[in-house]
CSV table of C-alpha atoms in Angstrom, one decimal:
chain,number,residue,atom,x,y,z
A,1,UNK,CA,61.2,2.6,56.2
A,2,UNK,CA,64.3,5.3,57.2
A,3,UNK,CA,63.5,6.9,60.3
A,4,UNK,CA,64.8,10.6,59.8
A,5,UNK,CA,64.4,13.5,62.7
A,6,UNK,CA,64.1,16.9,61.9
A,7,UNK,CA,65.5,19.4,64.4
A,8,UNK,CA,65.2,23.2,63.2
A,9,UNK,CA,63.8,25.9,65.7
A,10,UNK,CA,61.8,27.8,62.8
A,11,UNK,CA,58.6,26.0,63.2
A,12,UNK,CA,57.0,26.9,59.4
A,13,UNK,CA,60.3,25.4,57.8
A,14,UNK,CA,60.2,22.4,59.6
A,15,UNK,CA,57.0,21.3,59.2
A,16,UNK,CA,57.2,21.6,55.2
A,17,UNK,CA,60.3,19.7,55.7
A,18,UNK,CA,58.5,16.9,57.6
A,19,UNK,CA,56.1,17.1,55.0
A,20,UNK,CA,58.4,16.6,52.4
A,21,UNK,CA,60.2,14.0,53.8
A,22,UNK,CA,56.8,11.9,54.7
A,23,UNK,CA,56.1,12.4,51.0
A,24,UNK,CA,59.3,11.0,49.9
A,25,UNK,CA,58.8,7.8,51.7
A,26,UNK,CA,60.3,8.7,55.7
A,27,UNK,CA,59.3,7.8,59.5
A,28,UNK,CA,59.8,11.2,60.5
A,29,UNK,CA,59.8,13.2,64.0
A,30,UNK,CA,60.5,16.8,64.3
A,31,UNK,CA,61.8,18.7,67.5
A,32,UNK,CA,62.4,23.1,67.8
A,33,UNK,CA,64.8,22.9,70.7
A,34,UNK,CA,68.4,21.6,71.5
A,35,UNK,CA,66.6,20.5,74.6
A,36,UNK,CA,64.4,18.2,73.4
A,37,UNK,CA,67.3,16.7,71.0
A,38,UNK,CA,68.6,13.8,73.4
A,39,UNK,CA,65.0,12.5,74.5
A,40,UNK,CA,63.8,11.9,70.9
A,41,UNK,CA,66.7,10.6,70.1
A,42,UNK,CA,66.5,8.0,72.3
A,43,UNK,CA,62.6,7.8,71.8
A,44,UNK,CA,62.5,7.7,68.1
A,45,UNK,CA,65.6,6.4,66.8
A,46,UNK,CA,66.2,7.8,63.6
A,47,UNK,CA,68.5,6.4,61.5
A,48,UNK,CA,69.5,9.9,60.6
A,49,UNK,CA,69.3,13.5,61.9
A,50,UNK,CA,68.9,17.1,60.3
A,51,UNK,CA,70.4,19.3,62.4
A,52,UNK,CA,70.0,22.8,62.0
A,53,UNK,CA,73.6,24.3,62.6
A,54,UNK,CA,71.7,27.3,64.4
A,55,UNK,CA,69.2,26.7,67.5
A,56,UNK,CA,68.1,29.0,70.0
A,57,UNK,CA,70.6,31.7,69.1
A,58,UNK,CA,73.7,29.0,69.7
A,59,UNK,CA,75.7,26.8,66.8
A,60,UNK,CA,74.7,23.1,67.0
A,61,UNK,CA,78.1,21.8,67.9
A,62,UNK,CA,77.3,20.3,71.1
A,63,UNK,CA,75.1,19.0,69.2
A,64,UNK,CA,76.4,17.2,66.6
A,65,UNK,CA,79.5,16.1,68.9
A,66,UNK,CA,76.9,14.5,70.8
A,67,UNK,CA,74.6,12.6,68.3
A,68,UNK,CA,78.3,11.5,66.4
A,69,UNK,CA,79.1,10.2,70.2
A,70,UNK,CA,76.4,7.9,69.7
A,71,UNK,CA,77.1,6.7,65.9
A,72,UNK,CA,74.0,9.0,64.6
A,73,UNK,CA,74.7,10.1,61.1
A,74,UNK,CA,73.6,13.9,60.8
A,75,UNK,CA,73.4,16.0,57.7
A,76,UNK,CA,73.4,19.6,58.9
A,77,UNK,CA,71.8,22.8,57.3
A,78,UNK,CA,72.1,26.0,57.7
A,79,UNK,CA,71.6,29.6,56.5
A,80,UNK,CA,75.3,30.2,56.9
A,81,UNK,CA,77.3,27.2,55.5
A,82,UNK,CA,80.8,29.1,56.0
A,83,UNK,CA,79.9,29.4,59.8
A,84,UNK,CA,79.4,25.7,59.9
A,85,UNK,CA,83.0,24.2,57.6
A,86,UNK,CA,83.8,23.1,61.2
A,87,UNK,CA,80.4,20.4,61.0
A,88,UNK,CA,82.8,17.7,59.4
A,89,UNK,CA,79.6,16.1,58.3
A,90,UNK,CA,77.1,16.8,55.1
A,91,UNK,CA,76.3,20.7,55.1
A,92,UNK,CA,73.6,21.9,52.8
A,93,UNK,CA,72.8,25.4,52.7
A,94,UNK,CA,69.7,26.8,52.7
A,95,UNK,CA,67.1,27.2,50.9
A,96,UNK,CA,67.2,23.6,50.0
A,97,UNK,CA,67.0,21.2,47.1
A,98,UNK,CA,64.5,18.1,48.8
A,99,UNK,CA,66.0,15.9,46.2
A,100,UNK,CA,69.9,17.2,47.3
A,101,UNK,CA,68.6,16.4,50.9
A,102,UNK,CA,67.6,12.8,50.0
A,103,UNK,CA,70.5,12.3,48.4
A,104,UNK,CA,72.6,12.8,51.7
A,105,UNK,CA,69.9,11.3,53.8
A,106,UNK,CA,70.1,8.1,51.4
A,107,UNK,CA,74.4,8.5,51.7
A,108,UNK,CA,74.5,8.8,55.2
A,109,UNK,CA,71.8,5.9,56.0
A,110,UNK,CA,74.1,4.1,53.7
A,111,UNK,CA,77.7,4.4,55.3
A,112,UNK,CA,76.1,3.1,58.6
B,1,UNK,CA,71.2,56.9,81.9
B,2,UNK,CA,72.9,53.5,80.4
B,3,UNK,CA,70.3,53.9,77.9
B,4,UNK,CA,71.3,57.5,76.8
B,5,UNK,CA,75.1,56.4,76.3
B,6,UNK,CA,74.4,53.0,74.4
B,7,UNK,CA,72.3,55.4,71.9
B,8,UNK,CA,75.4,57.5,71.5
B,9,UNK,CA,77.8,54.6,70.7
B,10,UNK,CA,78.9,55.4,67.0
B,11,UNK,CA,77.8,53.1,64.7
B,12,UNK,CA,81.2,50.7,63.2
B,13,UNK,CA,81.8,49.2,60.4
B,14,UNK,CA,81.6,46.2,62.7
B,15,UNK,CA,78.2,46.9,64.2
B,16,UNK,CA,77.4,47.1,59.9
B,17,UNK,CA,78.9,43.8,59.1
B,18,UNK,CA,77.4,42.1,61.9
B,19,UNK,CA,73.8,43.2,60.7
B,20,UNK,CA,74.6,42.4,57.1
B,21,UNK,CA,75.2,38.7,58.4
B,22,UNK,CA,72.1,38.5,60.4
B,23,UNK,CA,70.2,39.8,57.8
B,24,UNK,CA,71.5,36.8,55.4
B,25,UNK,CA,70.3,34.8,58.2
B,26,UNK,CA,67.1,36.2,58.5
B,27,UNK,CA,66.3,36.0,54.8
B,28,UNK,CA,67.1,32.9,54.4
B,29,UNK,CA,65.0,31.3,56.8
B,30,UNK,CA,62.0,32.3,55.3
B,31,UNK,CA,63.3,31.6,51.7
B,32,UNK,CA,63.6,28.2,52.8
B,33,UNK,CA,60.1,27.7,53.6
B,34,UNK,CA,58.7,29.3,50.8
B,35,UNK,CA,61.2,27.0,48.8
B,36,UNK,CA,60.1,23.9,50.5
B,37,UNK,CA,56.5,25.0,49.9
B,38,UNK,CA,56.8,25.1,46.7
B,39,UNK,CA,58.3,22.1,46.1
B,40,UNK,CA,55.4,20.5,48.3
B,41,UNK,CA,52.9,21.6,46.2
B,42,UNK,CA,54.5,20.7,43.4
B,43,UNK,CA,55.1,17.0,44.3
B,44,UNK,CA,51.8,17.1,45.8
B,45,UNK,CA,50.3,17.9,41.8
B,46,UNK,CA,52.5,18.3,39.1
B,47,UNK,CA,52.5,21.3,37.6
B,48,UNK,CA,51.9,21.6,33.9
B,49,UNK,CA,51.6,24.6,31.0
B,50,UNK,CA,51.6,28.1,32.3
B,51,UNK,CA,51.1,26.3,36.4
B,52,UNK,CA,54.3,25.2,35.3
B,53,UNK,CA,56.2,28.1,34.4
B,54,UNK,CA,54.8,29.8,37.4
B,55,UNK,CA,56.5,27.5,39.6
B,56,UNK,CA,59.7,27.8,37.7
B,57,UNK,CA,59.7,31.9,38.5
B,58,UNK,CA,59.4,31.3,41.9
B,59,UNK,CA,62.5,28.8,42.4
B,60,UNK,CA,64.5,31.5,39.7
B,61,UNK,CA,63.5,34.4,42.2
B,62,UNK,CA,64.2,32.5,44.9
B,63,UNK,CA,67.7,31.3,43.7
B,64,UNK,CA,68.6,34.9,42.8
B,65,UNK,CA,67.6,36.1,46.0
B,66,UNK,CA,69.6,34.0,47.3
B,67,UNK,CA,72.4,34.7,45.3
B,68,UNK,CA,72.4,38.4,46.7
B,69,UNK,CA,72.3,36.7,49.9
B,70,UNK,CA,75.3,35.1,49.8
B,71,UNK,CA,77.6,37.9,48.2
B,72,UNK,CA,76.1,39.8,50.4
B,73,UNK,CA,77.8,37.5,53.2
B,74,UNK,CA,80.6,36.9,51.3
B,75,UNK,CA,81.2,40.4,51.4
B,76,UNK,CA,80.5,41.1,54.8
B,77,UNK,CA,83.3,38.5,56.3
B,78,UNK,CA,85.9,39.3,54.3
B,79,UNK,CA,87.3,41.2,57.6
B,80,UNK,CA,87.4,38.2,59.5
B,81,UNK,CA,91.2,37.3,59.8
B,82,UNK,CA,92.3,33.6,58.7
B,83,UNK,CA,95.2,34.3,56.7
B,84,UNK,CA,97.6,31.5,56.1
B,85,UNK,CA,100.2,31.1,53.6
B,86,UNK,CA,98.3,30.3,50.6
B,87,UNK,CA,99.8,28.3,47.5
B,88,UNK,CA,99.0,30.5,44.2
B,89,UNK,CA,99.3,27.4,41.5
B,90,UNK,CA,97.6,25.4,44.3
B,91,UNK,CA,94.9,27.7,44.8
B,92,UNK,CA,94.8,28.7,40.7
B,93,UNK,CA,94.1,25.2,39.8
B,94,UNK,CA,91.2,24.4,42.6
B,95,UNK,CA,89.6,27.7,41.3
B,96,UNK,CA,89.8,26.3,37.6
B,97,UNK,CA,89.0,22.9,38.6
B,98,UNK,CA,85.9,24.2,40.3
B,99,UNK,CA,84.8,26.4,37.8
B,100,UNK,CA,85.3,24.5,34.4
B,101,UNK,CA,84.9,20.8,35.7
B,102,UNK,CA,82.9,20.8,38.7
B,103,UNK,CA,80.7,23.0,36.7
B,104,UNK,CA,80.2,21.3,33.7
B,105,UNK,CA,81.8,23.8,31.4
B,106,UNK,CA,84.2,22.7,29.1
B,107,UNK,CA,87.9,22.3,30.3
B,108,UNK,CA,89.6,22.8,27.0
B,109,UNK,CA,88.8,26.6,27.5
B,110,UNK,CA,91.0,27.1,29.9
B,111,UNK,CA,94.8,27.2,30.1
B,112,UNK,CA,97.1,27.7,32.9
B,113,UNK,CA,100.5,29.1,32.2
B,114,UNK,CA,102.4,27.9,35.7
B,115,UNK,CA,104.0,31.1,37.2
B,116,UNK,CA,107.1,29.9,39.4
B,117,UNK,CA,106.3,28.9,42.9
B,118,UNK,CA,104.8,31.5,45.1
B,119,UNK,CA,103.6,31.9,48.7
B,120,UNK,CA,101.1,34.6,49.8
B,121,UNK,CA,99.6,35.6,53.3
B,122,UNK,CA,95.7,35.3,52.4
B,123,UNK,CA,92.2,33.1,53.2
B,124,UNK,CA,92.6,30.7,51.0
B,125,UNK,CA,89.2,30.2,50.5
B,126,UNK,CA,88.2,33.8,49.9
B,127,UNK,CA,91.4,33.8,47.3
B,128,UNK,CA,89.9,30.8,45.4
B,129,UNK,CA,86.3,32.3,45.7
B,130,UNK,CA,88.2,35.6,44.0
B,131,UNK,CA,89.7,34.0,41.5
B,132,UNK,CA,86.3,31.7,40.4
B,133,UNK,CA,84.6,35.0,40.5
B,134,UNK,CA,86.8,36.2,38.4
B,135,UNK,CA,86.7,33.3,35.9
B,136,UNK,CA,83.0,33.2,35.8
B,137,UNK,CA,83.1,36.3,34.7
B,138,UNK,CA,85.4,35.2,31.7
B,139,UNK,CA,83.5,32.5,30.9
B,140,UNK,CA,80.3,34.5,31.1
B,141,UNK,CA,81.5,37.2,28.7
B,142,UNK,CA,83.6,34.8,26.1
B,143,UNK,CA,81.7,33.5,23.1
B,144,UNK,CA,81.2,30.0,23.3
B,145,UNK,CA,84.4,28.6,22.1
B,146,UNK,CA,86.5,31.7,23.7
B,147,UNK,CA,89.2,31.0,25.9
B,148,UNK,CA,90.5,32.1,29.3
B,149,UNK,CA,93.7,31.9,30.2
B,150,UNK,CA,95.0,32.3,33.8
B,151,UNK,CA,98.7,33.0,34.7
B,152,UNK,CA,100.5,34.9,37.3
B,153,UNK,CA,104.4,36.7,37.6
B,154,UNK,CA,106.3,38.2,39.8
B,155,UNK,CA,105.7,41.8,39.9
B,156,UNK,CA,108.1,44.9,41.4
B,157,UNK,CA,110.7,43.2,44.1
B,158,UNK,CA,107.5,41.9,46.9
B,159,UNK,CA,103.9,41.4,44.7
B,160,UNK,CA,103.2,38.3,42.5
B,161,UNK,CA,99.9,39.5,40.0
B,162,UNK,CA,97.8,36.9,39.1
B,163,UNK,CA,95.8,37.6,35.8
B,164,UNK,CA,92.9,36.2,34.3
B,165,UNK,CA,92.7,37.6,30.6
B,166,UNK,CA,89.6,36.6,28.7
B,167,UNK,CA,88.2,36.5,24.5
B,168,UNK,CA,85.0,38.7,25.4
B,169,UNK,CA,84.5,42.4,23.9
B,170,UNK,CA,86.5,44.1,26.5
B,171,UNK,CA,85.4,46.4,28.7
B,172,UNK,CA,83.5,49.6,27.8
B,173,UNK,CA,83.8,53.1,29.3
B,174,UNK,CA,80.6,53.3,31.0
B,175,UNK,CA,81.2,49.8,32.4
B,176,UNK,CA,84.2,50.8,33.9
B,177,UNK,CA,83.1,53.9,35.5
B,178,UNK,CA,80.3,51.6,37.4
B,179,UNK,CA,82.0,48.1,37.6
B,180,UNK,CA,82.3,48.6,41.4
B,181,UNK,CA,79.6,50.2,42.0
B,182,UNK,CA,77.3,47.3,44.5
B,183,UNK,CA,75.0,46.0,42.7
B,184,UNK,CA,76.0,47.2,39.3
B,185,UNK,CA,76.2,44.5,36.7
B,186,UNK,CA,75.8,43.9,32.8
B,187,UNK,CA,74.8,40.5,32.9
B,188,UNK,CA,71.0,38.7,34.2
B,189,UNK,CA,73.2,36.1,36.2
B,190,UNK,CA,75.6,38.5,38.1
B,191,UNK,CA,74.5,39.9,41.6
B,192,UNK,CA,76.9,43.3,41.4
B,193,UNK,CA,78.8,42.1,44.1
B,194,UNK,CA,81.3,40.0,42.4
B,195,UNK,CA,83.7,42.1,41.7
B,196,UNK,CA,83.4,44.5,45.0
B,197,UNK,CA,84.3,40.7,47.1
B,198,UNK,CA,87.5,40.4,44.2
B,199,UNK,CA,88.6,43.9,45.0
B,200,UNK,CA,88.1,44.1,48.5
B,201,UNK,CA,90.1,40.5,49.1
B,202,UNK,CA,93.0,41.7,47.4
B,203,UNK,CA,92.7,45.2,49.3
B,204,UNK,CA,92.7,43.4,52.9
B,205,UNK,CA,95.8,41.2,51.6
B,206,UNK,CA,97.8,44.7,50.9
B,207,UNK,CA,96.8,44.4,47.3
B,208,UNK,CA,94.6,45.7,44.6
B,209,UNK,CA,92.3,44.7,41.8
B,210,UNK,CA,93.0,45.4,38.2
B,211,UNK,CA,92.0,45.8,34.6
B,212,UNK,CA,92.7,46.1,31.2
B,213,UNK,CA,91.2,45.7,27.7
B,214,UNK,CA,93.9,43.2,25.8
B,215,UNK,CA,95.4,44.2,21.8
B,216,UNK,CA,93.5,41.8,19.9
B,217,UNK,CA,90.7,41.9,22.1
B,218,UNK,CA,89.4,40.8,25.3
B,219,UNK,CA,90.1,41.7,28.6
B,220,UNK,CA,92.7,40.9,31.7
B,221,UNK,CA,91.4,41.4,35.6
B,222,UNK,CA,95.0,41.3,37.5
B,223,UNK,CA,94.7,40.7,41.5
B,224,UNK,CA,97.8,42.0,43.2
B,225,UNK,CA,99.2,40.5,46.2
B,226,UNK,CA,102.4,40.8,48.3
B,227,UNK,CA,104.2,37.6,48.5
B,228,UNK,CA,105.5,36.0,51.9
């Protein structure tokens, strides 16, 4: 089973987007802050993240330079998918299609 | 006192465009959990009959929203400055690639008349998102079978005009008294914005927006550019 972790500060999103990915067949982990990031990371192991391009007020680049330091595929979404062209990774905008998300989850799992 | 003089601070067309984008933001948010809730539930049981077209109204409303959404922040970073010397053709052809094959609509409407080569000082992106904007618009007003030709020409001694000339019924009075007016817009699947964004793109460039009904019928929407 793919491990996916959800990262998205807006708590009501993310858990219907835990939710949904649990449904569609996912080990999945969810944390609200860039802080937590790196530790479940390293505690869960995903083999992909979703990385909201905004948390805690500040773009996820650090971010995302950090998890593609460590050979973690990310598909990023956003509310602003022209304030994210920089992500050089999968950017969906949101509100989201599940089955567009799985579709990226499935692509990025599969370049690995 | 600090308090008193921030309150004076006139209020810019920055400060405007800045709360246009975090309003996108904050609308979106939430439309994204009501989307994903819906989508739960409708995994969860699927929806048949009437259930079913209930569910279908809430993702159309919420993809319209959205829509208005995203002009709406189309719109409000137009002012940001990336010009770069843009490619016409180049940037005709990705705009008719995008909207007739990446689309699904049917490629044999469209023909491009290559203008010669020309260079322009513009955001690419915002030129090719003006020019599907304007092609959508053909497309949406052209019977069926109706094509849309695109072409652009040198114009006076420093512009190059790029037209877009579709087979619809042209353009009546009353819609051209309100055609840029926000939020004005003849059609279900327009937001009223469309055009606004096409106008104000070529306005930022040192240009204008355009139009005409054609002998024989249909109508031409001609941005004007300087060239570089």
């Amino acid at each position: 089973m793919r491990r996916v972790l959800v990262v998205d500060d807006t708590e009501t999103f993310r858990r219907f987007l835990e939710r949904a990915l649990e449904m569609l067949g996912y080990e999945v982990s969810g944390v609200d802050s860039r802080l937590e990031v790196v530790a479940a990371v390293e505690r869960f192991e995903p083999d992909v993240v979703v990385l909201d391009w905004h948390l805690d007020g500040q773009s996820s680049k650090d971010l995302l330079e950090d998890l593609q330091a460590r050979n973690t595929p990310v598909v990023v979404i956003t509310g602003d998918p022209d304030a994210a062209q920089s992500a050089r990774v999968p950017v969906l905008g949101k509100p989201l299609r599940i089955e567009t998300l799985r579709a990226q989850l499935e692509e990025a799992c599969d370049r690995l | 006192m600090r308090s008193t003089l921030a309150a004076d601070q006139p209020f810019t067309e920055e400060d405007l465009r800045e709360m246009v984008l975090r309003l996108a933001h904050e609308i979106r948010n939430p439309l994204a959990t009501i989307k994903s809730a819906a989508q739960l539930l409708e995994h969860l049981q699927k929806p048949e009959g009437e259930i079913a077209e209930f569910y279908s109204s809430i993702h159309t409303e919420i993809d319209r929203i959205d829509m208005v959404v995203r002009d709406m922040h189309r719109y409000a970073r137009l002012d940001i400055d990336t010009a770069k010397s843009v490619d016409v053709g180049e940037s005709v052809r990705t705009a008719v690639e995008a909207e007739f094959s990446e689309n699904g609509e049917d490629g044999d409407r469209v023909e491009i008349i290559e203008g010669p080569a020309t260079l322009v000082l513009m955001d690419q992106a915002q030129l090719e998102s003006a020019l599907c904007e304007l092609l959508s618009n053909g497309i949406r007003f052209s019977p069926p079978v109706g094509r849309i030709r695109v072409f652009w020409q040198h114009h006076d001694r420093a512009m190059v005009q790029i037209h877009v000339d579709d087979s619809g019924p042209g353009i009546s009075y009353e819609v051209e008294q309100n055609m840029l007016r926000p939020f004005f817009s003849t059609s279900t699947q327009g937001t009223g914005l469309g055009l606004n964004i096409v106008a104000r793109t070529a306005q930022l460039s040192g240009g204008s927006l355009r139009w005409q009904n054609l002998e024989g019928g249909g109508a031409r929407f001609t941005i004007t550019v300087p060239r570089m």
